PDB file of C-alpha atoms in Angstrom:
ATOM      1  CA  MET A   1     -64.009 -31.599 -12.596  1.00  0.00           C
ATOM      2  CA  LYS A   2     -61.634 -30.135 -15.057  1.00  0.00           C
ATOM      3  CA  ASN A   3     -61.334 -26.931 -13.026  1.00  0.00           C
ATOM      4  CA  GLY A   4     -60.763 -28.947  -9.835  1.00  0.00           C
ATOM      5  CA  LYS A   5     -58.008 -31.022 -11.443  1.00  0.00           C
ATOM      6  CA  LEU A   6     -56.394 -27.890 -12.807  1.00  0.00           C
ATOM      7  CA  LYS A   7     -56.321 -26.287  -9.341  1.00  0.00           C
ATOM      8  CA  LYS A   8     -54.725 -29.417  -7.878  1.00  0.00           C
ATOM      9  CA  LEU A   9     -52.067 -29.438 -10.564  1.00  0.00           C
ATOM     10  CA  ILE A  10     -51.275 -25.771  -9.984  1.00  0.00           C
ATOM     11  CA  THR A  11     -51.019 -26.363  -6.216  1.00  0.00           C
ATOM     12  CA  LEU A  12     -48.733 -29.371  -6.726  1.00  0.00           C
ATOM     13  CA  ALA A  13     -46.500 -27.416  -9.132  1.00  0.00           C
ATOM     14  CA  THR A  14     -46.207 -24.553  -6.616  1.00  0.00           C
ATOM     15  CA  VAL A  15     -45.134 -26.923  -3.820  1.00  0.00           C
ATOM     16  CA  VAL A  16     -42.536 -28.601  -6.032  1.00  0.00           C
ATOM     17  CA  ALA A  17     -41.150 -25.253  -7.179  1.00  0.00           C
ATOM     18  CA  SER A  18     -40.912 -23.963  -3.603  1.00  0.00           C
ATOM     19  CA  THR A  19     -39.137 -27.126  -2.461  1.00  0.00           C
ATOM     20  CA  PHE A  20     -36.663 -26.883  -5.326  1.00  0.00           C
ATOM     21  CA  ALA A  21     -35.942 -23.243  -4.515  1.00  0.00           C
ATOM     22  CA  LEU A  22     -35.224 -24.103  -0.869  1.00  0.00           C
ATOM     23  CA  VAL A  23     -32.883 -26.924  -1.847  1.00  0.00           C
ATOM     24  CA  ALA A  24     -31.118 -24.692  -4.371  1.00  0.00           C
ATOM     25  CA  CYS A  25     -30.635 -21.942  -1.782  1.00  0.00           C
ATOM     26  CA  GLY A  26     -29.212 -24.470   0.665  1.00  0.00           C
ATOM     27  CA  SER A  27     -26.701 -25.679  -1.927  1.00  0.00           C
ATOM     28  CA  SER A  28     -25.558 -22.124  -2.740  1.00  0.00           C
ATOM     29  CA  SER A  29     -24.989 -21.320   0.924  1.00  0.00           C
ATOM     30  CA  SER A  30     -22.959 -24.486   1.357  1.00  0.00           C
ATOM     31  CA  ASP A  31     -20.743 -23.631  -1.623  1.00  0.00           C
ATOM     32  CA  ASP A  32     -20.121 -20.098  -0.337  1.00  0.00           C
ATOM     33  CA  SER A  33     -18.889 -21.431   2.991  1.00  0.00           C
ATOM     34  CA  LYS A  34     -16.234 -23.655   1.475  1.00  0.00           C
ATOM     35  CA  GLY A  35     -12.653 -22.937   2.537  1.00  0.00           C
ATOM     36  CA  SER A  36     -10.723 -23.458   5.749  1.00  0.00           C
ATOM     37  CA  ASP A  37     -11.799 -20.242   7.470  1.00  0.00           C
ATOM     38  CA  SER A  38     -14.344 -18.481   5.253  1.00  0.00           C
ATOM     39  CA  SER A  39     -16.874 -18.058   8.091  1.00  0.00           C
ATOM     40  CA  ALA A  40     -14.239 -16.618  10.414  1.00  0.00           C
ATOM     41  CA  LYS A  41     -13.220 -14.125   7.761  1.00  0.00           C
ATOM     42  CA  LYS A  42     -16.793 -12.944   7.344  1.00  0.00           C
ATOM     43  CA  ASP A  43     -17.436 -12.747  11.080  1.00  0.00           C
ATOM     44  CA  SER A  44     -14.387 -10.533  11.577  1.00  0.00           C
ATOM     45  CA  GLY A  45     -15.611  -8.127   8.905  1.00  0.00           C
ATOM     46  CA  THR A  46     -12.456  -8.597   6.867  1.00  0.00           C
ATOM     47  CA  VAL A  47     -12.205 -10.577   3.642  1.00  0.00           C
ATOM     48  CA  TYR A  48      -8.966 -12.297   2.684  1.00  0.00           C
ATOM     49  CA  ARG A  49      -7.489 -15.345   0.986  1.00  0.00           C
ATOM     50  CA  THR A  50      -5.211 -17.676   2.892  1.00  0.00           C
ATOM     51  CA  LEU A  51      -1.817 -18.746   1.595  1.00  0.00           C
ATOM     52  CA  ASP A  52      -3.229 -22.069   0.378  1.00  0.00           C
ATOM     53  CA  GLU A  53      -6.072 -20.320  -1.445  1.00  0.00           C
ATOM     54  CA  ILE A  54      -3.612 -18.008  -3.207  1.00  0.00           C
ATOM     55  CA  LYS A  55      -1.443 -20.960  -4.248  1.00  0.00           C
ATOM     56  CA  LYS A  56      -4.468 -22.875  -5.484  1.00  0.00           C
ATOM     57  CA  ASP A  57      -5.620 -19.887  -7.548  1.00  0.00           C
ATOM     58  CA  GLY A  58      -2.117 -19.400  -8.985  1.00  0.00           C
ATOM     59  CA  THR A  59      -2.254 -15.595  -8.662  1.00  0.00           C
ATOM     60  CA  ILE A  60      -1.491 -13.153  -5.858  1.00  0.00           C
ATOM     61  CA  ASN A  61      -3.017  -9.669  -5.954  1.00  0.00           C
ATOM     62  CA  ILE A  62      -0.517  -7.069  -4.757  1.00  0.00           C
ATOM     63  CA  GLY A  63      -1.389  -3.404  -4.257  1.00  0.00           C
ATOM     64  CA  VAL A  64       1.311  -0.987  -5.424  1.00  0.00           C
ATOM     65  CA  PHE A  65       1.502   2.654  -6.438  1.00  0.00           C
ATOM     66  CA  SER A  66       1.352   3.478 -10.129  1.00  0.00           C
ATOM     67  CA  ASP A  67       2.564   7.079  -9.862  1.00  0.00           C
ATOM     68  CA  LYS A  68       5.284   7.071  -7.207  1.00  0.00           C
ATOM     69  CA  ASN A  69       8.574   6.798  -9.072  1.00  0.00           C
ATOM     70  CA  PRO A  70      10.970   5.181  -8.138  1.00  0.00           C
ATOM     71  CA  PHE A  71       9.011   3.000  -5.689  1.00  0.00           C
ATOM     72  CA  GLY A  72       5.974   2.046  -7.727  1.00  0.00           C
ATOM     73  CA  TYR A  73       5.062   3.413 -11.134  1.00  0.00           C
ATOM     74  CA  VAL A  74       3.971   2.455 -14.641  1.00  0.00           C
ATOM     75  CA  ASP A  75       6.609   2.991 -17.347  1.00  0.00           C
ATOM     76  CA  GLU A  76       6.160   4.089 -20.959  1.00  0.00           C
ATOM     77  CA  ASN A  77       5.455   0.470 -21.944  1.00  0.00           C
ATOM     78  CA  GLY A  78       2.656   0.110 -19.426  1.00  0.00           C
ATOM     79  CA  GLU A  79       4.753  -2.094 -17.118  1.00  0.00           C
ATOM     80  CA  TYR A  80       4.950  -1.704 -13.342  1.00  0.00           C
ATOM     81  CA  GLN A  81       8.431  -0.774 -12.113  1.00  0.00           C
ATOM     82  CA  GLY A  82      10.145   0.367  -8.916  1.00  0.00           C
ATOM     83  CA  TYR A  83      11.555  -0.741  -5.575  1.00  0.00           C
ATOM     84  CA  ASP A  84       8.269  -2.186  -4.269  1.00  0.00           C
ATOM     85  CA  VAL A  85       7.493  -3.823  -7.621  1.00  0.00           C
ATOM     86  CA  TYR A  86      10.908  -5.500  -7.743  1.00  0.00           C
ATOM     87  CA  PHE A  87      10.155  -7.031  -4.333  1.00  0.00           C
ATOM     88  CA  ALA A  88       6.644  -8.028  -5.409  1.00  0.00           C
ATOM     89  CA  ASN A  89       7.944  -9.901  -8.441  1.00  0.00           C
ATOM     90  CA  ARG A  90      10.340 -11.883  -6.240  1.00  0.00           C
ATOM     91  CA  ILE A  91       7.467 -12.795  -3.913  1.00  0.00           C
ATOM     92  CA  GLY A  92       5.493 -14.141  -6.859  1.00  0.00           C
ATOM     93  CA  GLU A  93       8.500 -16.094  -8.092  1.00  0.00           C
ATOM     94  CA  ASP A  94       9.239 -17.709  -4.708  1.00  0.00           C
ATOM     95  CA  LEU A  95       5.560 -18.386  -4.035  1.00  0.00           C
ATOM     96  CA  GLY A  96       5.211 -19.974  -7.473  1.00  0.00           C
ATOM     97  CA  VAL A  97       2.302 -17.796  -8.575  1.00  0.00           C
ATOM     98  CA  LYS A  98       1.628 -14.988 -11.021  1.00  0.00           C
ATOM     99  CA  VAL A  99       1.572 -11.419  -9.650  1.00  0.00           C
ATOM    100  CA  ASN A 100      -1.466  -9.311 -10.466  1.00  0.00           C
ATOM    101  CA  PHE A 101      -0.600  -5.677  -9.725  1.00  0.00           C
ATOM    102  CA  VAL A 102      -3.449  -3.545  -8.433  1.00  0.00           C
ATOM    103  CA  SER A 103      -2.935   0.214  -8.570  1.00  0.00           C
ATOM    104  CA  THR A 104      -3.637   1.806  -5.197  1.00  0.00           C
ATOM    105  CA  GLU A 105      -3.544   5.251  -3.637  1.00  0.00           C
ATOM    106  CA  ALA A 106      -2.403   6.099  -0.124  1.00  0.00           C
ATOM    107  CA  ALA A 107      -5.910   6.610   1.231  1.00  0.00           C
ATOM    108  CA  ASN A 108      -7.335   3.248   0.092  1.00  0.00           C
ATOM    109  CA  ARG A 109      -4.534   0.848   1.034  1.00  0.00           C
ATOM    110  CA  ILE A 110      -6.329  -0.361   4.163  1.00  0.00           C
ATOM    111  CA  GLU A 111      -9.688  -0.542   2.400  1.00  0.00           C
ATOM    112  CA  TYR A 112      -8.248  -2.661  -0.412  1.00  0.00           C
ATOM    113  CA  LEU A 113      -6.978  -5.187   2.144  1.00  0.00           C
ATOM    114  CA  GLN A 114     -10.136  -5.271   4.238  1.00  0.00           C
ATOM    115  CA  THR A 115     -12.389  -5.805   1.224  1.00  0.00           C
ATOM    116  CA  GLY A 116     -10.179  -8.495  -0.317  1.00  0.00           C
ATOM    117  CA  LYS A 117      -9.326  -6.455  -3.393  1.00  0.00           C
ATOM    118  CA  VAL A 118      -5.660  -7.238  -2.736  1.00  0.00           C
ATOM    119  CA  ASP A 119      -3.886  -9.959  -0.779  1.00  0.00           C
ATOM    120  CA  LEU A 120      -0.830  -7.877   0.033  1.00  0.00           C
ATOM    121  CA  ILE A 121       0.097  -4.183   0.070  1.00  0.00           C
ATOM    122  CA  LEU A 122       3.572  -3.130  -1.067  1.00  0.00           C
ATOM    123  CA  ALA A 123       2.964   0.581  -1.493  1.00  0.00           C
ATOM    124  CA  ASN A 124       5.505   2.422   0.643  1.00  0.00           C
ATOM    125  CA  PHE A 125       3.331   1.620   3.653  1.00  0.00           C
ATOM    126  CA  THR A 126       4.750   3.238   6.800  1.00  0.00           C
ATOM    127  CA  VAL A 127       4.141   1.247   9.992  1.00  0.00           C
ATOM    128  CA  THR A 128       2.102   3.096  12.637  1.00  0.00           C
ATOM    129  CA  ASP A 129       0.232   1.970  15.752  1.00  0.00           C
ATOM    130  CA  GLU A 130      -3.058   3.245  14.328  1.00  0.00           C
ATOM    131  CA  ARG A 131      -2.667   1.290  11.092  1.00  0.00           C
ATOM    132  CA  ALA A 132      -1.570  -1.819  12.979  1.00  0.00           C
ATOM    133  CA  GLU A 133      -5.029  -1.897  14.573  1.00  0.00           C
ATOM    134  CA  GLU A 134      -6.580  -2.387  11.115  1.00  0.00           C
ATOM    135  CA  VAL A 135      -3.986  -4.443   9.200  1.00  0.00           C
ATOM    136  CA  ASP A 136      -1.152  -6.810  10.050  1.00  0.00           C
ATOM    137  CA  PHE A 137       2.334  -5.601   9.150  1.00  0.00           C
ATOM    138  CA  ALA A 138       5.133  -7.968   8.220  1.00  0.00           C
ATOM    139  CA  LEU A 139       8.800  -7.308   8.949  1.00  0.00           C
ATOM    140  CA  PRO A 140      10.166  -4.009   7.574  1.00  0.00           C
ATOM    141  CA  TYR A 141      12.296  -3.687   4.453  1.00  0.00           C
ATOM    142  CA  MET A 142      13.016   0.045   4.474  1.00  0.00           C
ATOM    143  CA  ASN A 143      13.595   3.013   6.785  1.00  0.00           C
ATOM    144  CA  VAL A 144      11.791   6.297   6.299  1.00  0.00           C
ATOM    145  CA  ALA A 145      11.114   9.661   7.919  1.00  0.00           C
ATOM    146  CA  LEU A 146       9.010  12.650   6.924  1.00  0.00           C
ATOM    147  CA  GLY A 147      10.458  15.512   4.904  1.00  0.00           C
ATOM    148  CA  VAL A 148       9.381  18.852   3.450  1.00  0.00           C
ATOM    149  CA  VAL A 149      10.217  20.147  -0.034  1.00  0.00           C
ATOM    150  CA  SER A 150       9.601  23.701  -1.211  1.00  0.00           C
ATOM    151  CA  PRO A 151      10.579  26.071  -4.058  1.00  0.00           C
ATOM    152  CA  ASP A 152      14.056  27.593  -3.982  1.00  0.00           C
ATOM    153  CA  SER A 153      12.430  31.013  -3.821  1.00  0.00           C
ATOM    154  CA  ASN A 154      11.012  30.221  -0.365  1.00  0.00           C
ATOM    155  CA  VAL A 155      12.758  27.252   1.244  1.00  0.00           C
ATOM    156  CA  ILE A 156      10.891  26.014   4.304  1.00  0.00           C
ATOM    157  CA  LYS A 157      13.432  25.019   6.952  1.00  0.00           C
ATOM    158  CA  SER A 158      11.162  25.039  10.004  1.00  0.00           C
ATOM    159  CA  LEU A 159       7.471  24.609  10.732  1.00  0.00           C
ATOM    160  CA  ASP A 160       7.583  26.950  13.696  1.00  0.00           C
ATOM    161  CA  ASN A 161       6.074  30.429  13.316  1.00  0.00           C
ATOM    162  CA  TRP A 162       4.066  29.271  10.304  1.00  0.00           C
ATOM    163  CA  ASN A 163       2.159  31.900   8.338  1.00  0.00           C
ATOM    164  CA  SER A 164      -1.501  31.017   8.831  1.00  0.00           C
ATOM    165  CA  LYS A 165      -2.271  32.093   5.246  1.00  0.00           C
ATOM    166  CA  ASP A 166       0.111  29.515   3.782  1.00  0.00           C
ATOM    167  CA  GLN A 167      -1.007  25.983   3.009  1.00  0.00           C
ATOM    168  CA  MET A 168       0.972  22.752   3.255  1.00  0.00           C
ATOM    169  CA  ILE A 169       0.368  20.124   0.581  1.00  0.00           C
ATOM    170  CA  VAL A 170      -0.174  16.564   1.832  1.00  0.00           C
ATOM    171  CA  ILE A 171      -1.619  13.339   0.474  1.00  0.00           C
ATOM    172  CA  SER A 172      -4.702  11.999   2.218  1.00  0.00           C
ATOM    173  CA  GLY A 173      -4.095   8.880   4.267  1.00  0.00           C
ATOM    174  CA  THR A 174      -0.343   9.396   4.694  1.00  0.00           C
ATOM    175  CA  THR A 175       1.696   9.694   7.879  1.00  0.00           C
ATOM    176  CA  ALA A 176       2.474  13.290   6.898  1.00  0.00           C
ATOM    177  CA  GLU A 177      -1.206  14.206   7.174  1.00  0.00           C
ATOM    178  CA  THR A 178      -1.498  12.479  10.564  1.00  0.00           C
ATOM    179  CA  TYR A 179       1.717  13.997  11.939  1.00  0.00           C
ATOM    180  CA  LEU A 180       0.874  17.560  10.932  1.00  0.00           C
ATOM    181  CA  THR A 181      -2.718  17.293  12.167  1.00  0.00           C
ATOM    182  CA  GLU A 182      -1.522  16.092  15.577  1.00  0.00           C
ATOM    183  CA  ASN A 183       1.594  18.234  16.003  1.00  0.00           C
ATOM    184  CA  TYR A 184       0.912  21.364  13.943  1.00  0.00           C
ATOM    185  CA  PRO A 185      -2.889  21.799  13.979  1.00  0.00           C
ATOM    186  CA  ASP A 186      -2.591  25.475  13.001  1.00  0.00           C
ATOM    187  CA  ILE A 187      -0.976  24.692   9.628  1.00  0.00           C
ATOM    188  CA  PRO A 188      -3.695  24.632   6.924  1.00  0.00           C
ATOM    189  CA  LEU A 189      -3.469  21.432   4.909  1.00  0.00           C
ATOM    190  CA  GLN A 190      -4.251  21.134   1.226  1.00  0.00           C
ATOM    191  CA  LYS A 191      -5.065  17.455   0.704  1.00  0.00           C
ATOM    192  CA  TYR A 192      -4.777  15.414  -2.482  1.00  0.00           C
ATOM    193  CA  ASP A 193      -5.557  11.786  -3.269  1.00  0.00           C
ATOM    194  CA  SER A 194      -2.510  10.881  -5.362  1.00  0.00           C
ATOM    195  CA  TYR A 195       1.196  11.639  -5.647  1.00  0.00           C
ATOM    196  CA  ALA A 196       0.707  12.999  -9.144  1.00  0.00           C
ATOM    197  CA  THR A 197      -1.864  15.584  -8.068  1.00  0.00           C
ATOM    198  CA  ALA A 198       0.227  16.612  -5.049  1.00  0.00           C
ATOM    199  CA  LYS A 199       3.278  17.170  -7.254  1.00  0.00           C
ATOM    200  CA  ASN A 200       1.219  19.175  -9.732  1.00  0.00           C
ATOM    201  CA  ALA A 201      -0.137  21.309  -6.900  1.00  0.00           C
ATOM    202  CA  LEU A 202       3.371  22.161  -5.719  1.00  0.00           C
ATOM    203  CA  GLU A 203       4.520  22.955  -9.260  1.00  0.00           C
ATOM    204  CA  ASN A 204       1.475  25.178  -9.781  1.00  0.00           C
ATOM    205  CA  GLY A 205       2.083  27.092  -6.566  1.00  0.00           C
ATOM    206  CA  ASN A 206      -1.071  25.863  -4.840  1.00  0.00           C
ATOM    207  CA  GLY A 207       0.876  25.435  -1.597  1.00  0.00           C
ATOM    208  CA  VAL A 208       4.119  26.779  -0.191  1.00  0.00           C
ATOM    209  CA  ALA A 209       5.550  23.302   0.487  1.00  0.00           C
ATOM    210  CA  TRP A 210       4.847  19.587   0.288  1.00  0.00           C
ATOM    211  CA  ALA A 211       5.246  17.253   3.278  1.00  0.00           C
ATOM    212  CA  ASN A 212       5.631  13.548   2.622  1.00  0.00           C
ATOM    213  CA  ASP A 213       8.052  10.652   3.118  1.00  0.00           C
ATOM    214  CA  ASN A 214      11.566  12.048   2.923  1.00  0.00           C
ATOM    215  CA  THR A 215      12.409   9.501   0.227  1.00  0.00           C
ATOM    216  CA  GLU A 216       9.695  10.962  -1.951  1.00  0.00           C
ATOM    217  CA  VAL A 217      10.507  14.640  -1.450  1.00  0.00           C
ATOM    218  CA  ILE A 218      14.250  14.039  -1.875  1.00  0.00           C
ATOM    219  CA  ALA A 219      13.556  12.259  -5.154  1.00  0.00           C
ATOM    220  CA  PHE A 220      11.300  15.096  -6.284  1.00  0.00           C
ATOM    221  CA  ALA A 221      13.937  17.740  -5.540  1.00  0.00           C
ATOM    222  CA  LEU A 222      16.668  15.750  -7.316  1.00  0.00           C
ATOM    223  CA  GLN A 223      14.505  15.255 -10.389  1.00  0.00           C
ATOM    224  CA  ASN A 224      13.063  18.770 -10.569  1.00  0.00           C
ATOM    225  CA  LYS A 225      15.207  21.889 -10.655  1.00  0.00           C
ATOM    226  CA  GLY A 226      14.124  24.799  -8.514  1.00  0.00           C
ATOM    227  CA  TYR A 227      13.150  22.829  -5.399  1.00  0.00           C
ATOM    228  CA  THR A 228      14.958  22.125  -2.128  1.00  0.00           C
ATOM    229  CA  VAL A 229      14.324  19.743   0.756  1.00  0.00           C
ATOM    230  CA  GLY A 230      14.622  22.227   3.613  1.00  0.00           C
ATOM    231  CA  ILE A 231      13.552  19.627   6.201  1.00  0.00           C
ATOM    232  CA  SER A 232      14.927  16.138   5.561  1.00  0.00           C
ATOM    233  CA  GLU A 233      13.784  14.603   8.865  1.00  0.00           C
ATOM    234  CA  LEU A 234      10.519  15.596  10.508  1.00  0.00           C
ATOM    235  CA  GLY A 235       9.364  13.672  13.554  1.00  0.00           C
ATOM    236  CA  ASN A 236      10.566  10.158  14.334  1.00  0.00           C
ATOM    237  CA  LYS A 237      12.192   7.673  11.987  1.00  0.00           C
ATOM    238  CA  ASP A 238       9.790   4.960  10.904  1.00  0.00           C
ATOM    239  CA  THR A 239       9.852   1.796   8.829  1.00  0.00           C
ATOM    240  CA  ILE A 240       8.083   0.617   5.683  1.00  0.00           C
ATOM    241  CA  ALA A 241       6.680  -2.912   5.617  1.00  0.00           C
ATOM    242  CA  PRO A 242       4.323  -5.178   3.676  1.00  0.00           C
ATOM    243  CA  ALA A 243       0.786  -5.415   5.038  1.00  0.00           C
ATOM    244  CA  VAL A 244      -1.872  -8.134   4.911  1.00  0.00           C
ATOM    245  CA  SER A 245      -5.473  -8.266   6.074  1.00  0.00           C
ATOM    246  CA  LYS A 246      -5.974  -8.487   9.826  1.00  0.00           C
ATOM    247  CA  GLY A 247      -5.892 -12.144  10.847  1.00  0.00           C
ATOM    248  CA  ASN A 248      -4.369 -13.510   7.637  1.00  0.00           C
ATOM    249  CA  ASP A 249      -1.694 -15.351   9.604  1.00  0.00           C
ATOM    250  CA  THR A 250      -0.720 -17.901   6.952  1.00  0.00           C
ATOM    251  CA  LEU A 251       0.228 -15.233   4.422  1.00  0.00           C
ATOM    252  CA  LEU A 252       1.835 -13.028   7.095  1.00  0.00           C
ATOM    253  CA  ASP A 253       4.046 -15.870   8.350  1.00  0.00           C
ATOM    254  CA  TRP A 254       5.151 -16.721   4.806  1.00  0.00           C
ATOM    255  CA  VAL A 255       6.053 -13.102   4.007  1.00  0.00           C
ATOM    256  CA  ASN A 256       8.045 -12.789   7.242  1.00  0.00           C
ATOM    257  CA  GLU A 257      10.040 -15.923   6.444  1.00  0.00           C
ATOM    258  CA  GLU A 258      10.574 -14.641   2.895  1.00  0.00           C
ATOM    259  CA  ILE A 259      11.990 -11.335   4.165  1.00  0.00           C
ATOM    260  CA  LYS A 260      14.353 -13.164   6.538  1.00  0.00           C
ATOM    261  CA  SER A 261      15.506 -15.481   3.754  1.00  0.00           C
ATOM    262  CA  LEU A 262      16.030 -12.633   1.298  1.00  0.00           C
ATOM    263  CA  GLY A 263      18.171 -10.872   3.888  1.00  0.00           C
ATOM    264  CA  ASP A 264      20.681 -13.716   3.692  1.00  0.00           C
ATOM    265  CA  GLU A 265      21.360 -12.864   0.054  1.00  0.00           C
ATOM    266  CA  GLN A 266      21.286  -9.069   0.584  1.00  0.00           C
ATOM    267  CA  PHE A 267      18.271  -8.884  -1.711  1.00  0.00           C
ATOM    268  CA  PHE A 268      17.099  -5.423  -0.689  1.00  0.00           C
ATOM    269  CA  HIS A 269      20.519  -3.897  -1.346  1.00  0.00           C
ATOM    270  CA  LYS A 270      20.312  -5.376  -4.824  1.00  0.00           C
ATOM    271  CA  ASP A 271      16.778  -4.018  -5.155  1.00  0.00           C
ATOM    272  CA  TYR A 272      18.057  -0.560  -4.182  1.00  0.00           C
ATOM    273  CA  GLU A 273      20.886  -0.724  -6.700  1.00  0.00           C
ATOM    274  CA  GLU A 274      18.508  -1.823  -9.458  1.00  0.00           C
ATOM    275  CA  THR A 275      15.741   0.697  -8.792  1.00  0.00           C
ATOM    276  CA  LEU A 276      16.799   3.528  -6.470  1.00  0.00           C
ATOM    277  CA  VAL A 277      20.490   4.228  -6.987  1.00  0.00           C
ATOM    278  CA  ASP A 278      19.868   6.448 -10.023  1.00  0.00           C
ATOM    279  CA  THR A 279      17.655   8.639  -7.868  1.00  0.00           C
ATOM    280  CA  TYR A 280      19.483   8.685  -4.538  1.00  0.00           C
ATOM    281  CA  GLY A 281      23.013   7.538  -5.320  1.00  0.00           C
ATOM    282  CA  LYS A 282      25.051   5.324  -3.008  1.00  0.00           C
ATOM    283  CA  ASP A 283      25.043   7.781  -0.112  1.00  0.00           C
ATOM    284  CA  TYR A 284      21.518   6.938   1.051  1.00  0.00           C
ATOM    285  CA  GLU A 285      21.679   3.160   0.599  1.00  0.00           C
ATOM    286  CA  GLU A 286      22.682   2.116   4.107  1.00  0.00           C
ATOM    287  CA  ASP A 287      20.305   4.637   5.666  1.00  0.00           C
ATOM    288  CA  LEU A 288      17.284   3.438   3.712  1.00  0.00           C
ATOM    289  CA  VAL A 289      17.700  -0.324   3.227  1.00  0.00           C
ATOM    290  CA  VAL A 290      16.613  -2.834   5.881  1.00  0.00           C
ATOM    291  CA  GLU A 291      17.806  -6.423   5.337  1.00  0.00           C
ATOM    292  CA  GLY A 292      16.129  -9.466   6.842  1.00  0.00           C
ATOM    293  CA  GLY A 293      13.644  -7.342   8.771  1.00  0.00           C
ATOM    294  CA  ALA A 294      16.336  -6.258  11.233  1.00  0.00           C
ATOM    295  CA  VAL A 295      16.232  -2.503  11.863  1.00  0.00           C
ATOM    296  CA  GLN A 296      19.585  -1.123  12.978  1.00  0.00           C
TER     297      GLN A 296
END
């Protein structure tokens, strides 16, 4: 009798435990699905937070460069600075939330958006048709083209008749890599993951030249003696714009309205004068700055 009662008790305990586990699992699933469009975000394969979710959290995660002076970099005090950072801080102020800067590299900007690591990318992100298939771009706030910088001892002024033994330095995931691969497939590319490593490679003579945004190579040549931008415009002129996860319409619409509003006060000219004028001077201001999202 005792053994029979014991078996019944064990059976009853097992049933109760199983029922509790099922109920608990159901509750967890319900909690995970909370939010206005959580299921839609998962179904699309992209994770993002809506504008309301960002406001409720009180923090917006913005991806910026940490090694691309003067656009996004960390100063000697460990603080983020630069043209993109200046804009990011204003976004946080007008949105009424704290800005959490997330250091990104060119090659992982799209990944950081798609996985929800950042809400917004402000990392010198050039607008292209290919990228627009994976992220949503807001209105532009800067003009840009590609450029090529090389040592004074061997200034590269043309990419025609390239020596097949020479290598061109590029950063993975940039428009320079895409452009050269498509238009100059015979030029060997030496690829790096960050701006710092690409600069070091050029300084160490690991490549004959470095192709990147003309703003970046012009800044490098102005800040480092012994280098010249032999090609200041390569290919078509493009624009730089903020990017959000594909389908994050609420945040995209807010950023677009913010850019239009900031144009009324000539914000991006002020941004240039606060962060870029020491590097480029006044001569480049009207060429580079886009106000209110309106490209001239």
